[in-house]
Coordinates of C-alpha atoms in Angstrom, one line a residue:
M22 CA -35.6 -95.3 23.6
N23 CA -32.6 -97.2 24.3
A24 CA -29.4 -96.5 22.2
I25 CA -28.7 -100.1 22.4
I26 CA -30.1 -103.4 21.0
S27 CA -29.5 -106.6 21.8
A28 CA -29.3 -109.7 19.1
S29 CA -32.7 -111.2 20.3
E30 CA -34.2 -107.9 20.5
L31 CA -32.6 -107.5 16.9
A32 CA -33.9 -111.1 15.5
D33 CA -37.4 -110.1 16.9
A34 CA -37.2 -106.7 15.0
L35 CA -36.3 -108.2 11.5
R36 CA -39.3 -109.9 11.8
A37 CA -41.2 -107.4 12.5
E38 CA -43.6 -105.4 9.9
R39 CA -41.3 -102.8 9.8
P40 CA -37.7 -103.9 9.9
P41 CA -35.1 -101.9 10.7
V42 CA -32.3 -100.8 8.2
L43 CA -29.2 -102.7 9.1
L44 CA -25.3 -101.0 8.4
D45 CA -22.6 -103.2 9.1
V46 CA -20.1 -101.0 9.6
R47 CA -16.6 -103.5 10.0
W48 CA -13.7 -101.7 10.7
Q49 CA -10.8 -101.6 12.8
L50 CA -7.5 -99.3 13.6
S51 CA -5.1 -102.1 13.6
T52 CA -3.8 -104.4 11.1
A53 CA -4.5 -107.9 11.0
A54 CA -1.9 -110.0 12.9
A55 CA -1.7 -112.9 10.9
T56 CA -0.5 -111.1 7.6
G57 CA 0.5 -107.4 8.7
E58 CA -2.4 -106.1 6.1
P59 CA -4.7 -103.2 6.8
F60 CA -7.8 -105.1 7.8
D61 CA -10.4 -104.9 5.2
G62 CA -13.9 -104.7 6.2
R63 CA -15.8 -104.9 2.8
A64 CA -14.0 -108.6 2.5
A65 CA -14.9 -109.2 6.2
Y66 CA -18.8 -108.3 5.0
A67 CA -18.5 -110.3 1.8
S68 CA -17.8 -113.3 3.9
G69 CA -20.8 -113.0 5.8
H70 CA -23.1 -110.7 7.5
I71 CA -26.2 -110.5 9.3
P72 CA -29.0 -110.9 6.3
G73 CA -30.3 -107.8 4.8
A74 CA -27.0 -105.4 6.2
V75 CA -25.4 -103.3 3.6
F76 CA -21.4 -102.5 4.3
V77 CA -20.8 -98.7 5.2
D78 CA -17.1 -97.7 4.8
L79 CA -15.8 -96.1 8.1
D80 CA -12.7 -94.3 6.4
R81 CA -14.7 -93.0 2.9
E82 CA -18.2 -92.4 4.4
L83 CA -18.4 -91.7 8.1
A84 CA -15.1 -89.4 7.8
S85 CA -13.5 -86.9 5.2
P86 CA -9.8 -88.0 4.3
P87 CA -7.1 -87.2 7.0
G88 CA -5.6 -84.0 7.1
P89 CA -5.3 -81.0 9.9
R90 CA -8.6 -81.5 11.2
G91 CA -7.6 -85.0 12.4
R92 CA -7.5 -88.8 11.0
H93 CA -11.2 -89.0 10.9
P94 CA -12.6 -85.6 10.4
L95 CA -16.4 -85.0 9.6
P96 CA -17.8 -86.3 6.6
D97 CA -18.7 -84.3 3.7
L98 CA -22.6 -84.4 4.4
D99 CA -23.4 -84.8 0.6
V100 CA -21.3 -88.3 0.9
F101 CA -22.4 -89.2 4.2
G102 CA -25.9 -88.6 3.0
A103 CA -25.6 -90.4 -0.1
A104 CA -24.5 -93.2 1.6
M105 CA -27.3 -93.7 4.1
R106 CA -30.0 -93.3 1.5
R107 CA -27.8 -96.4 -0.6
A108 CA -28.4 -98.2 2.7
G109 CA -32.1 -97.9 2.7
V110 CA -32.0 -95.1 5.5
S111 CA -35.2 -93.0 5.5
A112 CA -36.4 -90.4 7.9
G113 CA -38.6 -92.9 9.4
T114 CA -37.0 -95.7 9.3
P115 CA -35.4 -97.2 12.5
V116 CA -31.7 -98.0 12.0
V117 CA -29.3 -100.4 13.7
A118 CA -25.5 -100.5 13.1
Y119 CA -23.0 -103.2 14.2
D120 CA -19.3 -104.0 14.0
G121 CA -17.1 -106.8 14.6
G122 CA -17.6 -106.5 18.2
I123 CA -15.2 -103.6 19.7
G124 CA -18.6 -101.2 18.9
W125 CA -16.5 -98.3 18.0
A126 CA -17.2 -97.9 14.7
A127 CA -21.0 -98.8 14.9
A128 CA -20.9 -96.0 17.3
R129 CA -19.5 -93.7 15.1
A130 CA -22.6 -94.5 12.6
W131 CA -25.1 -93.9 15.8
W132 CA -23.7 -90.7 16.3
L133 CA -23.5 -89.4 13.0
L134 CA -27.2 -90.5 12.2
R135 CA -28.1 -88.9 15.5
W136 CA -26.5 -85.9 15.3
T137 CA -27.7 -85.4 11.7
G138 CA -31.3 -86.0 12.7
H139 CA -32.3 -89.4 12.5
P140 CA -34.8 -90.5 15.4
D141 CA -34.1 -94.0 15.7
V142 CA -30.7 -95.5 15.5
R143 CA -29.7 -98.2 17.9
V144 CA -26.5 -100.2 18.2
L145 CA -26.2 -103.9 18.4
D146 CA -24.7 -104.5 21.6
G147 CA -21.7 -106.8 21.2
G148 CA -21.6 -106.6 17.4
L149 CA -21.7 -109.4 15.1
P150 CA -20.2 -112.0 17.8
A151 CA -23.3 -111.6 20.1
W152 CA -25.6 -112.4 16.6
D153 CA -26.1 -116.1 16.7
G154 CA -29.0 -116.1 13.8
P155 CA -28.1 -117.0 10.1
T156 CA -25.6 -114.7 8.1
E157 CA -25.4 -114.6 4.2
T158 CA -22.7 -113.3 1.6
A159 CA -25.0 -111.8 -0.9
A160 CA -25.0 -108.0 -0.7
P161 CA -28.8 -106.6 -0.9
V162 CA -29.5 -103.8 -3.0
P163 CA -32.3 -101.9 -0.9
A164 CA -34.7 -99.6 -2.3
E165 CA -33.3 -95.7 -2.0
G166 CA -34.0 -94.2 1.3
D167 CA -35.1 -90.5 1.7
F168 CA -32.8 -89.4 4.9
V169 CA -31.1 -85.9 4.6
P170 CA -28.7 -85.2 6.7
K171 CA -29.4 -82.0 9.3
P172 CA -27.2 -81.4 11.7
A173 CA -27.8 -80.3 15.3
D174 CA -26.5 -77.4 17.1
G175 CA -23.9 -77.9 19.8
A176 CA -23.3 -81.5 19.4
V177 CA -19.8 -80.9 17.8
L178 CA -16.9 -79.6 19.8
D179 CA -13.9 -77.8 17.7
A180 CA -10.1 -77.7 19.7
D181 CA -11.1 -73.9 21.4
G182 CA -14.2 -75.9 22.6
A183 CA -12.7 -78.6 23.8
A184 CA -10.3 -76.6 25.7
A185 CA -12.7 -74.3 27.3
L186 CA -15.3 -77.3 28.3
A187 CA -11.9 -78.6 30.2
R188 CA -12.0 -75.5 32.1
A189 CA -15.7 -75.0 33.1
G190 CA -17.3 -78.5 32.7
V191 CA -16.0 -81.7 32.2
L192 CA -13.9 -83.1 29.0
L193 CA -12.9 -87.2 28.8
D194 CA -10.4 -88.8 27.4
A195 CA -11.8 -92.2 25.7
R196 CA -7.9 -93.3 25.0
A197 CA -6.3 -96.1 26.9
G198 CA -4.7 -94.8 30.4
E199 CA -0.9 -95.0 29.0
R200 CA -1.9 -92.7 26.1
Y201 CA -3.4 -90.4 28.3
R202 CA -0.6 -90.1 30.5
G203 CA 1.9 -89.9 27.7
E204 CA 3.8 -93.2 28.4
V205 CA 3.4 -94.1 24.7
E206 CA 1.9 -92.8 21.8
P207 CA 2.0 -95.3 18.8
I208 CA -0.1 -93.1 16.3
D209 CA 0.0 -89.6 17.0
P210 CA 3.4 -87.2 17.0
V211 CA 2.8 -86.0 20.9
G212 CA 1.9 -88.4 23.9
G213 CA -0.2 -86.8 26.6
H214 CA -3.8 -85.1 26.8
I215 CA -5.5 -81.9 26.6
P216 CA -4.7 -80.1 29.9
G217 CA -7.9 -80.7 32.3
A218 CA -9.1 -83.6 30.6
L219 CA -10.3 -86.5 32.7
S220 CA -8.9 -90.2 31.9
A221 CA -11.9 -92.3 31.2
P222 CA -10.8 -95.5 28.7
T223 CA -13.4 -97.0 26.4
S224 CA -12.7 -100.1 27.3
D225 CA -14.0 -99.7 30.9
N226 CA -17.5 -98.9 29.4
V227 CA -18.1 -102.6 28.8
G228 CA -17.9 -106.1 30.1
P229 CA -15.7 -109.1 29.4
D230 CA -18.1 -110.1 26.8
G231 CA -17.6 -106.9 25.1
R232 CA -21.5 -105.7 26.0
F233 CA -22.2 -102.5 27.6
R234 CA -22.3 -102.4 31.1
P235 CA -25.3 -101.4 32.8
A236 CA -26.6 -98.3 33.0
A237 CA -26.4 -97.6 36.7
E238 CA -22.8 -99.0 36.5
L239 CA -22.3 -96.5 33.7
R240 CA -23.9 -94.0 35.8
A241 CA -21.9 -94.4 38.5
R242 CA -19.0 -94.8 36.6
F243 CA -19.1 -91.1 34.9
G244 CA -20.7 -90.1 37.9
E245 CA -17.4 -90.2 40.0
Q246 CA -15.7 -88.2 37.4
G247 CA -18.3 -85.5 37.6
A248 CA -20.0 -86.5 34.3
T249 CA -23.6 -85.8 35.2
P250 CA -26.6 -84.6 33.2
D251 CA -26.6 -81.2 34.6
V252 CA -22.9 -80.7 33.8
P253 CA -21.7 -79.8 30.3
V254 CA -19.7 -83.1 29.1
G255 CA -17.4 -83.7 26.1
V256 CA -15.2 -86.5 25.1
Y257 CA -12.0 -87.3 22.4
C258 CA -9.9 -89.9 22.0
G259 CA -7.5 -90.3 19.0
S260 CA -9.9 -89.7 15.7
G261 CA -13.5 -89.2 17.0
V262 CA -14.1 -93.3 16.8
S263 CA -13.8 -94.6 20.3
A264 CA -15.0 -91.4 21.6
A265 CA -18.3 -91.9 19.5
H266 CA -18.7 -95.2 22.2
E267 CA -18.0 -93.3 25.1
V268 CA -20.4 -90.5 23.8
L269 CA -22.7 -93.9 23.5
A270 CA -22.2 -94.9 26.8
L271 CA -22.9 -91.7 28.5
E272 CA -26.2 -92.0 26.3
I273 CA -26.9 -95.3 28.2
A274 CA -26.0 -93.4 31.4
G275 CA -28.3 -90.8 30.6
V276 CA -25.4 -88.0 30.2
P277 CA -25.7 -86.0 27.2
A278 CA -22.4 -85.3 26.0
S279 CA -20.7 -83.7 22.8
L280 CA -18.1 -85.4 20.8
Y281 CA -14.7 -83.3 19.8
V282 CA -14.4 -85.3 16.3
G283 CA -10.9 -83.9 15.5
S284 CA -9.8 -85.3 19.4
W285 CA -6.1 -85.8 19.9
S286 CA -4.9 -86.0 16.0
E287 CA -6.4 -82.5 15.2
W288 CA -5.2 -81.5 18.7
T289 CA -1.6 -82.1 18.3
S290 CA -1.5 -80.8 14.7
D291 CA -0.9 -77.5 15.9
P292 CA 2.3 -77.5 18.1
E293 CA 1.0 -74.2 19.9
R294 CA -1.3 -76.2 21.7
P295 CA -0.6 -76.9 25.2
V296 CA -0.2 -81.0 26.2
A297 CA -0.4 -82.2 30.1
V298 CA 1.3 -85.6 30.7
G299 CA 1.1 -87.9 33.9
P300 CA -2.0 -88.9 35.4
D301 CA -2.9 -85.2 36.8
P302 CA -5.6 -83.7 34.5
R303 CA -3.2 -80.3 34.6

């Protein structure tokens, strides 16, 4: 099953006998340029969303509060499970997640559902900007779902696991290249990267229209860095959100990958952990 769905495919699926549950996961890290106020995903949802979609709060329902484990640690599974059931998610119901277009937040929801055992989850390719169907402002109240999260083994890396993978497999850094090289660091206390990690910016997963590049192109891109199906692969970013987008891109390319959820924000919380700078992985 493809991990992404086009807007036209979604329109067809919503007319089917068993339509998917829709999760609106609009979120962004930066503030709104015009006002300087933090982005309000719930307000964006209230102003118009795909009919039937339920808003999911990334900061409160797809992550735990920030702390030593990073800015977006794994959510409490009871909180996450309750949010999914509130949205109508059941074990046998297909799910489609979308966001405002960048794809990071939708990919975080996709990854969490896949990691906790849901078999049928996709991301709307291109997000809401790709949708040319109707929208609504009313918030639906779906029937309670029955999904109970059951995490899989081996899909999550901790700091030690990420460091080991950088030595024995392929560890990809999904942040912008200048952050990887340590030239700038707008968020975390230290710039640079985990020694041995390879720079693979998430922005290169998509084309100018914000949609994922074809599977063959992604396969070639990651293959050039040694990320192939027969090699252990992991991904990190700043806080485990954009890295989920990279895991999704790898999935499209046919390469399974683990996610270091704590990512750079957890790594740099311990001053004893080594940091590499510059273009050289080491």
